[in-house]
Coordinates of C-alpha atoms and ligand atoms in Angstrom, one line a residue:
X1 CA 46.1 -6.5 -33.3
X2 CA 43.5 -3.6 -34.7
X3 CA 43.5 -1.2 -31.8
X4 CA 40.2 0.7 -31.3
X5 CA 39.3 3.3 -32.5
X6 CA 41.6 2.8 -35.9
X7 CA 39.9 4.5 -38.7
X8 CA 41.7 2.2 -41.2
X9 CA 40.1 -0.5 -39.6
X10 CA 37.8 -2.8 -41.6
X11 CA 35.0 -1.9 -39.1
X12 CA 35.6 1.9 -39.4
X13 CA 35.5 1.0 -43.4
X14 CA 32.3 -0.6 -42.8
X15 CA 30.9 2.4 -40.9
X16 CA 31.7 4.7 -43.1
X17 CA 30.0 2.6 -45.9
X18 CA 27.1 2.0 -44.1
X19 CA 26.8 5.9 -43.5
X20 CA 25.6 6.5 -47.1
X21 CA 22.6 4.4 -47.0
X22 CA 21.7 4.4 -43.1
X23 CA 21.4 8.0 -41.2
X24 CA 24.2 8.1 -39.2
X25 CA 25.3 4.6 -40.3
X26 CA 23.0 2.6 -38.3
X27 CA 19.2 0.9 -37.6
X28 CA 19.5 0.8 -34.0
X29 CA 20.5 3.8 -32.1
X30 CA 20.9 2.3 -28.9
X31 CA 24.2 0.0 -29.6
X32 CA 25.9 3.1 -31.5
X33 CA 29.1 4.4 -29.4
X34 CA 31.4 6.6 -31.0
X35 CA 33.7 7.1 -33.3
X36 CA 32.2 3.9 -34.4
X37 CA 30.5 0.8 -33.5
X38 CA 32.6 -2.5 -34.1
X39 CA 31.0 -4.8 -37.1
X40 CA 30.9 -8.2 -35.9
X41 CA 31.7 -11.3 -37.6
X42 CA 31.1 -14.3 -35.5
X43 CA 30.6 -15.2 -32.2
X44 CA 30.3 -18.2 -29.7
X45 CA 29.5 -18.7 -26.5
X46 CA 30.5 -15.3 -24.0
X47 CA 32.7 -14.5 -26.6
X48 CA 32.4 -12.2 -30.4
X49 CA 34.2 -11.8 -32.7
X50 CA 34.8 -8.3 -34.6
X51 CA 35.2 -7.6 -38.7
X52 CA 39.4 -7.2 -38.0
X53 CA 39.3 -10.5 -36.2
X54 CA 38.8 -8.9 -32.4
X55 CA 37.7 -11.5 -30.0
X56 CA 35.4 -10.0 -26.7
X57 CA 34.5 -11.4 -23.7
X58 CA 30.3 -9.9 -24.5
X59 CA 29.0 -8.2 -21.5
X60 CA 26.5 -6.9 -23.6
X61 CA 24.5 -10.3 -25.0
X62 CA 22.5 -8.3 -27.5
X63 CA 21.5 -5.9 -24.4
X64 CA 20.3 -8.8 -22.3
X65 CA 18.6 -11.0 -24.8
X66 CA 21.1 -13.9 -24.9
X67 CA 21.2 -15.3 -21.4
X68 CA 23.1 -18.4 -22.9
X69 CA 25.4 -16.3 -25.1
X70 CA 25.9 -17.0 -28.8
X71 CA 25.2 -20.3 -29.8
X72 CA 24.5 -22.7 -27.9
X73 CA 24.3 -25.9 -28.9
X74 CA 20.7 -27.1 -28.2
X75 CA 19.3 -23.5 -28.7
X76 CA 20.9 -23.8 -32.1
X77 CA 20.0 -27.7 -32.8
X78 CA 16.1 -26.3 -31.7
X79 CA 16.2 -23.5 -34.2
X80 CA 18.0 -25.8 -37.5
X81 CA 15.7 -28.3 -37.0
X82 CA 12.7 -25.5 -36.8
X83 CA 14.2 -23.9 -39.9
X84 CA 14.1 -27.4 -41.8
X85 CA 10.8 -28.3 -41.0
X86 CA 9.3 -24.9 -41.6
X87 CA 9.9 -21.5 -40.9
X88 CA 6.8 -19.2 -41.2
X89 CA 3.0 -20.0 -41.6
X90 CA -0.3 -18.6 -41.7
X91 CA -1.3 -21.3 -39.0
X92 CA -0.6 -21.8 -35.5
X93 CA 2.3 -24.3 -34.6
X94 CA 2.6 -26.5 -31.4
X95 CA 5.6 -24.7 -30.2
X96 CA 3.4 -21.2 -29.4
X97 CA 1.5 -23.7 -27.0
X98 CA 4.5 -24.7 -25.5
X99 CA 6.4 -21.8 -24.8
X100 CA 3.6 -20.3 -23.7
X101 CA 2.7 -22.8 -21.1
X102 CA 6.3 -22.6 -19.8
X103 CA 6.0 -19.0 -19.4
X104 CA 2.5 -19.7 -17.0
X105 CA 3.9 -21.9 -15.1
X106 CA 6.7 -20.1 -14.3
X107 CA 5.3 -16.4 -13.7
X108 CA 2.6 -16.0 -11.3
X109 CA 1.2 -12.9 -12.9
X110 CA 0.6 -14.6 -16.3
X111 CA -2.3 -16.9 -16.4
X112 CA -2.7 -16.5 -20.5
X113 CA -0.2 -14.4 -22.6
X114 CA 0.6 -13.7 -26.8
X115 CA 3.4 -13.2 -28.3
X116 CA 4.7 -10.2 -30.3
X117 CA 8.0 -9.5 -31.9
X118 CA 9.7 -7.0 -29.4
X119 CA 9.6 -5.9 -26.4
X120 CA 8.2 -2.1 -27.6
X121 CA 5.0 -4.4 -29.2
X122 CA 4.3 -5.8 -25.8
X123 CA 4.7 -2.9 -24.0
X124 CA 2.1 -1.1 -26.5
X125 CA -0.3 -4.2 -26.3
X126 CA -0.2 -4.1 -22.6
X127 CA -1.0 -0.4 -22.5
X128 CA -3.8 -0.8 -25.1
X129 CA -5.5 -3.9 -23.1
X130 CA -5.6 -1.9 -20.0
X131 CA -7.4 1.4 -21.7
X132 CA -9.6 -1.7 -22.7
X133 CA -9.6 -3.1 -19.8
X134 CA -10.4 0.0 -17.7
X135 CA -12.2 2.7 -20.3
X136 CA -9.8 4.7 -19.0
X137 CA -7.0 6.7 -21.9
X138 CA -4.0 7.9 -19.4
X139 CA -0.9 5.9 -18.0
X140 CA 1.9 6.6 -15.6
X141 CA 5.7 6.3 -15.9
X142 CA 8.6 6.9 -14.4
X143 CA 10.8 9.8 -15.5
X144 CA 13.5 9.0 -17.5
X145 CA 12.7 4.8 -17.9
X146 CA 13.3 2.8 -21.1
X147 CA 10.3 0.6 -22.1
X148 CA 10.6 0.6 -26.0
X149 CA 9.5 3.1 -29.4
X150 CA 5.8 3.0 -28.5
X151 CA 4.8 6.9 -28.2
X152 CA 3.1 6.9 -25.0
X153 CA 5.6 4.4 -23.2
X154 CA 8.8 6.7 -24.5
X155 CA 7.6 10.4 -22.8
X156 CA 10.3 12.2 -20.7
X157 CA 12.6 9.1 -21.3
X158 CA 15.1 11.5 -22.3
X159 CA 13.7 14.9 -20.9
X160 CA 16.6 17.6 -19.6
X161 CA 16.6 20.7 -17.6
X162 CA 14.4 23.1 -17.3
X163 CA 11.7 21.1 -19.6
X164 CA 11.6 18.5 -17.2
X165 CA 10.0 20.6 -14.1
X166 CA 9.9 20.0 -10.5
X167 CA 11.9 16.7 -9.2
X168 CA 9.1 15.7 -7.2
X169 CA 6.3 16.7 -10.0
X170 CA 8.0 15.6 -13.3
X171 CA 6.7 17.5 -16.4
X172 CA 5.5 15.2 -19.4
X173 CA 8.6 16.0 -22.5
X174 CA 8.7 15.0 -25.7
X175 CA 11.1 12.4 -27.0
X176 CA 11.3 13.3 -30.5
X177 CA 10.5 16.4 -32.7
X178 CA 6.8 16.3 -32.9
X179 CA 5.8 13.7 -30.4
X180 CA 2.0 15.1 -30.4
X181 CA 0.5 17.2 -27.3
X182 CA -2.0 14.4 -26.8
X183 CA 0.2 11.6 -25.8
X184 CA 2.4 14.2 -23.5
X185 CA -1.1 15.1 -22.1
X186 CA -1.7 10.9 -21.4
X187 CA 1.2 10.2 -19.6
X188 CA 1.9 10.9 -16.2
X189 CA 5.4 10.8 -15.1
X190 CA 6.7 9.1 -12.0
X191 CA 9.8 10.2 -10.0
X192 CA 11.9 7.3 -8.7
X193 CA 11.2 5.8 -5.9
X194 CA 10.2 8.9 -4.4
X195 CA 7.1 7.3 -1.8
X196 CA 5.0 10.8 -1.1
X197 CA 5.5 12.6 -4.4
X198 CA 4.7 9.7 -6.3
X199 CA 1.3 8.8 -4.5
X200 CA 0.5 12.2 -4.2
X201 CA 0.7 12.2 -8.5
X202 CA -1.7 9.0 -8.3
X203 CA -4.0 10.5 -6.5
X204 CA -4.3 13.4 -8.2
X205 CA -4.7 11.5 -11.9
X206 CA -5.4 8.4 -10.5
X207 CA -9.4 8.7 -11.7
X208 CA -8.1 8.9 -15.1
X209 CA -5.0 6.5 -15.1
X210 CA -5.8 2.7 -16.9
X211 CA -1.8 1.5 -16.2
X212 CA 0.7 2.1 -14.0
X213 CA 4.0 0.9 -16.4
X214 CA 6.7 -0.2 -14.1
X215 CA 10.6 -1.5 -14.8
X216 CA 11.5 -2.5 -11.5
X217 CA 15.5 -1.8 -11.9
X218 CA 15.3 0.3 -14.9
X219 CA 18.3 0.1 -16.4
X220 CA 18.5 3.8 -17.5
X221 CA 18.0 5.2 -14.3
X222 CA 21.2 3.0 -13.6
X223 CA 19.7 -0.1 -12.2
X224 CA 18.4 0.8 -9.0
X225 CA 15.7 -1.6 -7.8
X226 CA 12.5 -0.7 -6.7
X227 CA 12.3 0.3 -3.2
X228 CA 10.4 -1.8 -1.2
X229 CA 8.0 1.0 0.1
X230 CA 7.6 2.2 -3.0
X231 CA 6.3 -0.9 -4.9
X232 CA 3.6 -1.5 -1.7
X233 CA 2.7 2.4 -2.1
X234 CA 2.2 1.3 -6.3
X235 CA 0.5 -1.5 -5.8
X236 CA -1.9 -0.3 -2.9
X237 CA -2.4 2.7 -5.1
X238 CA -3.4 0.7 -8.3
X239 CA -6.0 -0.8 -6.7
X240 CA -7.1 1.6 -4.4
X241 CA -7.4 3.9 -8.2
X242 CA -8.7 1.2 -10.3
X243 CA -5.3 0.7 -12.5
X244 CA -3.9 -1.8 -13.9
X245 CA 0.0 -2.6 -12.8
X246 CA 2.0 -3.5 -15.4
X247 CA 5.5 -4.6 -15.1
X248 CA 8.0 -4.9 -17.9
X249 CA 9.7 -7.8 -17.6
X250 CA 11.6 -7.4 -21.0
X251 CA 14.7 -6.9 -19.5
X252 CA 14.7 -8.3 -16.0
X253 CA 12.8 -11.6 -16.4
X254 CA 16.5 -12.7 -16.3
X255 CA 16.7 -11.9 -12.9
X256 CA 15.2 -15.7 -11.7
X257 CA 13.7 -18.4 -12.1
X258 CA 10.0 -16.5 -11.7
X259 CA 11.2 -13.5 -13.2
X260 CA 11.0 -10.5 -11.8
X261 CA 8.0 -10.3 -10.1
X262 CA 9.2 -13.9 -8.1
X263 CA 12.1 -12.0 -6.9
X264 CA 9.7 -9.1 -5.3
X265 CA 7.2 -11.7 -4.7
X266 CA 4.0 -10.7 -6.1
X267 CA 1.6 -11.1 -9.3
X268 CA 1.4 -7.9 -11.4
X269 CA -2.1 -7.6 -13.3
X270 CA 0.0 -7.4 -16.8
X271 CA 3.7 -8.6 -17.6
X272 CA 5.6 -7.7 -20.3
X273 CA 8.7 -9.8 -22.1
X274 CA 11.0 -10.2 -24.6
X275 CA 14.5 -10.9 -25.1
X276 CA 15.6 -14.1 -23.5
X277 CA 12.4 -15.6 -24.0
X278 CA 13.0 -15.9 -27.9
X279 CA 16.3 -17.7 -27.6
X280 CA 18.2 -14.9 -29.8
X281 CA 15.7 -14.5 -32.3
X282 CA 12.9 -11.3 -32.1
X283 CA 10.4 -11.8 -29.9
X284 CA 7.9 -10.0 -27.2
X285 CA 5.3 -11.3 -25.4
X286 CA 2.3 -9.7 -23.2
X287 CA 0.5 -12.0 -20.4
X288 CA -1.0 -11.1 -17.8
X289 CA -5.0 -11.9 -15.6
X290 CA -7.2 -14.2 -17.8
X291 CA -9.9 -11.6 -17.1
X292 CA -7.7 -8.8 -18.8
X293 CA -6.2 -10.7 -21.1
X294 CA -9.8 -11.7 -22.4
X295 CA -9.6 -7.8 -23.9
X296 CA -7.8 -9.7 -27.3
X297 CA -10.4 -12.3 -27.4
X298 CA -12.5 -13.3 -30.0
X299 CA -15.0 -16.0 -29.3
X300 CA -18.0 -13.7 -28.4
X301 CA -17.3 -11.4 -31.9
X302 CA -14.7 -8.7 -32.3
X303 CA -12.0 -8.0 -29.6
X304 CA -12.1 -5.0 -27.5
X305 CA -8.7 -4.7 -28.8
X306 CA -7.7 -6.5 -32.3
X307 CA -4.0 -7.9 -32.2
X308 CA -2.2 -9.6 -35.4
X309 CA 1.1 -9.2 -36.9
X310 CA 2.7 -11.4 -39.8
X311 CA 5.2 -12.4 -37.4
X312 CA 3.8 -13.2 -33.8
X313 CA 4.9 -16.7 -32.5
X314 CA 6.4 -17.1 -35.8
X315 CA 7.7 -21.0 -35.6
X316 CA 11.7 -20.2 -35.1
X317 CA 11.6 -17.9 -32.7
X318 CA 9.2 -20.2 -30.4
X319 CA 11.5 -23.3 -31.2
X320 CA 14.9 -21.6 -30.1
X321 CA 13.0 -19.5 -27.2
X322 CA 11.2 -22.8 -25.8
X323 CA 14.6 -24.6 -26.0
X324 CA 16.3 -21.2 -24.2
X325 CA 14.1 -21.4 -21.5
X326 CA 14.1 -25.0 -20.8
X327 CA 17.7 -24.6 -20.2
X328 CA 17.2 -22.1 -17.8
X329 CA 16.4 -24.1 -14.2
X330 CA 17.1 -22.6 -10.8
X331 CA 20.7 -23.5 -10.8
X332 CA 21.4 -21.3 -14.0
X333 CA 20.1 -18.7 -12.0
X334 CA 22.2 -19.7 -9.1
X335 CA 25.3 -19.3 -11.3
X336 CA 24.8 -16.0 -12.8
X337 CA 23.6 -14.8 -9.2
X338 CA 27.5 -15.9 -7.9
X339 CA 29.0 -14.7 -10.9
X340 CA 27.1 -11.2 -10.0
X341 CA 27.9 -10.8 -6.8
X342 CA 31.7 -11.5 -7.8
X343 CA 31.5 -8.7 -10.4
X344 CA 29.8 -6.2 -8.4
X345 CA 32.3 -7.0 -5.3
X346 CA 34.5 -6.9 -7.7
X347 CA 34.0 -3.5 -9.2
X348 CA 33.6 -1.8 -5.9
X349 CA 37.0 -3.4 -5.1
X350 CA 38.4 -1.7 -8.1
X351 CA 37.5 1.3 -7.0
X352 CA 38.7 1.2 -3.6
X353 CA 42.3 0.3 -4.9
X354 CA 42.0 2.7 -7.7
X355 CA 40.8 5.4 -5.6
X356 CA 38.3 6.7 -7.2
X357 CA 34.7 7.4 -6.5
X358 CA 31.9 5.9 -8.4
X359 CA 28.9 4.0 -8.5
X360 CA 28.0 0.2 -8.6
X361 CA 24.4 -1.3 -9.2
X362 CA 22.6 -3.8 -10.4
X363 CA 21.3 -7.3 -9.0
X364 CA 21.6 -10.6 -10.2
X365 CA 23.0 -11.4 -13.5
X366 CA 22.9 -7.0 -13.9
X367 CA 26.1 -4.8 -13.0
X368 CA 26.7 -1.6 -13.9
X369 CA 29.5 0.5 -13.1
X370 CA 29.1 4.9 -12.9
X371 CA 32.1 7.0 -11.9
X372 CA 29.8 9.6 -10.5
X373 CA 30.7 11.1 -7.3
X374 CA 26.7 11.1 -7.0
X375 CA 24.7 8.1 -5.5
X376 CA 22.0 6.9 -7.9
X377 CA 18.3 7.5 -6.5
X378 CA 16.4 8.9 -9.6
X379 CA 16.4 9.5 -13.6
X380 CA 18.4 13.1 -12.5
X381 CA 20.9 11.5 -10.3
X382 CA 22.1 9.9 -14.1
X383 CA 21.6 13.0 -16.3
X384 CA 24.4 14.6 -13.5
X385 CA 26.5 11.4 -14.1
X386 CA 26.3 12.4 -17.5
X387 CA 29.3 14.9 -16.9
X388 CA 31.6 11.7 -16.0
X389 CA 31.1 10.4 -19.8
X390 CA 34.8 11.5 -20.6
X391 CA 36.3 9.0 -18.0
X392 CA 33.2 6.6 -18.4
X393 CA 34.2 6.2 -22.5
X394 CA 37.9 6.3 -21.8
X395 CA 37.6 2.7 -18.9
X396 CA 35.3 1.5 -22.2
X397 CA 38.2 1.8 -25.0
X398 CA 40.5 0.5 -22.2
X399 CA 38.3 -2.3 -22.3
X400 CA 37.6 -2.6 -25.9
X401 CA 41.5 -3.1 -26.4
X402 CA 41.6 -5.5 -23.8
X403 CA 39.0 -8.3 -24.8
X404 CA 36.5 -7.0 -23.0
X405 CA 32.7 -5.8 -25.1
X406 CA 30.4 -3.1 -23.1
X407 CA 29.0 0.3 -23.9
X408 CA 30.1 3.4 -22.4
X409 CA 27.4 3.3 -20.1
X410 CA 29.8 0.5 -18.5
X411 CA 27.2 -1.9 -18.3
X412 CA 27.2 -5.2 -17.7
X413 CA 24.6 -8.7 -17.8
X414 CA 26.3 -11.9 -17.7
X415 CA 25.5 -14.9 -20.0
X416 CA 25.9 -18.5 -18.4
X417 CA 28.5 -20.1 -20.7
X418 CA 30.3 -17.2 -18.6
X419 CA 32.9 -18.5 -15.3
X420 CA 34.7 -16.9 -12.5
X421 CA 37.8 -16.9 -14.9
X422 CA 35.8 -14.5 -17.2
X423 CA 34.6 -12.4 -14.5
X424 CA 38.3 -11.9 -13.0
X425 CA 39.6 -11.3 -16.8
X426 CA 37.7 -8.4 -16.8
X427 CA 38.2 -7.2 -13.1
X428 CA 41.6 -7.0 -13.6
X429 CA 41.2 -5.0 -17.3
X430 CA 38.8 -2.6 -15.1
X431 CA 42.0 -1.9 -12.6
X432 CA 44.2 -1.2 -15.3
X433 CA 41.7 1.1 -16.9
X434 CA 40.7 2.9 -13.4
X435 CA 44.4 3.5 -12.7
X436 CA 45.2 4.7 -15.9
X437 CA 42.3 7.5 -15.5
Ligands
PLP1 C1 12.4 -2.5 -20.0 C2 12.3 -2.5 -21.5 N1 11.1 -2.4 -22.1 C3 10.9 -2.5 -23.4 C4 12.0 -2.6 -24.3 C5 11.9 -2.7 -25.8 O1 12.1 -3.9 -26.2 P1 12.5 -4.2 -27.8 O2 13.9 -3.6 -27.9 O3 12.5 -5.7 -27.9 O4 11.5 -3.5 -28.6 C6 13.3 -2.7 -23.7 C7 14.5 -2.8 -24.6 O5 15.6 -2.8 -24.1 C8 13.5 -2.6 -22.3 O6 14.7 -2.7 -21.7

């Protein structure tokens, strides 16, 4: 068997190849772990398999996206027979109707929606409909929070020490070379959780705020959920303002049946998806209260804010994503919920018998595990964790040896062809790597 990393490896070949026409190899920066990424070759089910012929059990599900895992049979038989009747088309098709309607019924903040191709589309639609919405330019974020490439949603999501200011007054930072003095000077950013400092931020900007852009277990600030206090000091602060809330559902409408905002029981103003809801092919969507979403409309003359792209609801991607969600019903949830809670037990266990200190979060179908000896509150809680990435990447090759696919992050979403016999597999490949620390 290849062992990883193995730089006569057919993947390590591949990378090395693929380093003459891509900058650093690669089109996606966030699935790149060093020395180099695996190539894969084919997968089914919760399991890939690599260029060298490496079979994984994939904790990773194209970061979320594929909540059934690779393949699955009537997702697939949805998609072929989309793909023979017709794949792309400068009309509308019946199956944008559909999934849309599922996605209404389902989420109680979304009484219309439209589809994009990613997640980082939806999240820039949402932010444009509420400066339409509102007249207002600025939005607030929470330091250190993924939502996508879109320039205003991606300030301070990688800010450092000393740029980054006070914890409790976050400065605005760049997140590439150049990022312009405008956008930094739109977005106001958010400490975690943090009740006073964050409402005393609103109150301050809140005049000139459209959005308030929420994950509510942001997945770089290590999935910690939302603190109850904190999302009734958001939302009594968004309206009290005159903001718009918008939560990004793109990666934790996984977490139920209603998404997200079922889970914490309320109906955010704009919602934002993508991932599961295209059934493993690209997708986003942006939905949200028929009087905001009326922003895009047409029927009166031109929108207040003009939306096309040569892909949106393109035919596939509704066909595998309506099929996808249909198989989703409560007791899928139910099933990765159990699975969850085994893994995250689980994982604390394996500390405990290990003897070593770290960190375990996430809800639902969502685990992640930190060795920090730090508990996880806020974005600077993980930049300190940072200084554990030695031990974090060491447990990963462990794991990569041993059948099992995350990142170095040591993250983890499940996928519901997944079992308890998948889940202990891979408890047991954590103790051997946490002893061998
Ligand atoms: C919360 C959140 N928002 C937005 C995005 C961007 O989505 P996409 O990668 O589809 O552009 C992501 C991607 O992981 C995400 O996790």
């Amino acid at each position: 068997m290849t062992v990883y990393p193995d730089q006569a490896s057919r993947s390590a070949r591949l990378y090395e190849r693929a380093r003459r026409v891509m900058p650093s190899g690669n089109s996606r920066q966030t699935i790149f772990f060093k020395p180099y990424p695996v190539y894969a070759h084919h997968a089914h089910g919760c399991r890939v398999t690599d260029e060298d012929g490496v079979e994984r059990i994939d904790f990773l599900n194209n970061y979320t996206a594929l909540i059934h895992g690779h393949g699955h049979p009537a997702v697939m038989e949805a998609a072929h027979a989309q793909l023979r009747r017709l794949t792309a088309v400068a009309l509308p098709t019946e199956a944008e109707i559909e999934l849309a309607e599922l996605l209404v019924d389902r989420l109680a903040g979304v009484e219309q929606l439209r589809f994009t191709n990613s997640g980082t589309e939806a999240v820039m639609m949402a932010i444009k409909a509420a400066r339409a919405y509102t007249g207002r330019a600025k939005i607030a974020k929470i330091e250190g929070a993924y939502h996508g490439g879109y320039d205003h949603a991606e300030v301070s999501q990688s800010s450092r020490a000393p740029a980054w200011g006070e914890v409790t007054q976050p400065r605005s930072v760049a997140n590439y070379a150049g990022q312009p003095e405008g956008v930094l000077n739109d977005v106001i950013v958010l400490p975690w959780n943090d009740v006073a400092a964050a409402r005393a931020l609103l109150e301050t900007h809140g005049a000139d705020l459209a959005a308030v852009l929420i994950d509510p277990i942001p997945s770089r600030l290590g999935l910690v959920p939302i603190a109850d206090d904190y999302l009734a000091m958001l939302r009594e602060m968004t309206r009290k303002i005159g903001a718009l809330f918008i939560l990004d559902e793109v990666y934790c409408l996984r977490l139920g049946y209603h998404g997200a905002q079922g889970r914490w029981g309320f109906a955010p103003d704009l919602t934002t998806m993508a991932k599961i809801i295209g059934g493993g092919f690209p997708v986003g969507a942006v939905g949200g209260r028929a009087d905001v979403m009326a922003v895009f409309g047409f029927d009166d003359g031109a929108p207040k804010v003009p939306h096309g792209g040569t892909y949106n609801a393109n035919p596939v991607t509704m066909a595998a994503g309506l099929a996808a969600m249909r198989l989703l019903t409560p007791d899928s949830f139910a099933h990765l919920r159990g699975l969850g809670d085994r893994l995250r037990t689980g994982l604390r266990e394996c500390l405990a018998i290990a003897g070593r200190e770290g960190q375990v979060q996430g809800v639902e179908s969502l685990a992640m595990l930190s060795l920090s000896d730090r508990p996880f509150g806020g974005y600077r809680d993980i930049v300190y964790a940072a200084g554990f990435g030695e031990q974090q990447v060491a447990v990963h090759r462990h794991l990569m040896n041993h059948g099992v696919l995350t990142a170095p992050t040591l993250i983890f979403n499940l996928s519901t062809p997944m079992g308890v016999a998948e889940v202990d597999f891979t408890l047991d490949q954590i103790l051997a790597a946490l002893r061998a620390l």
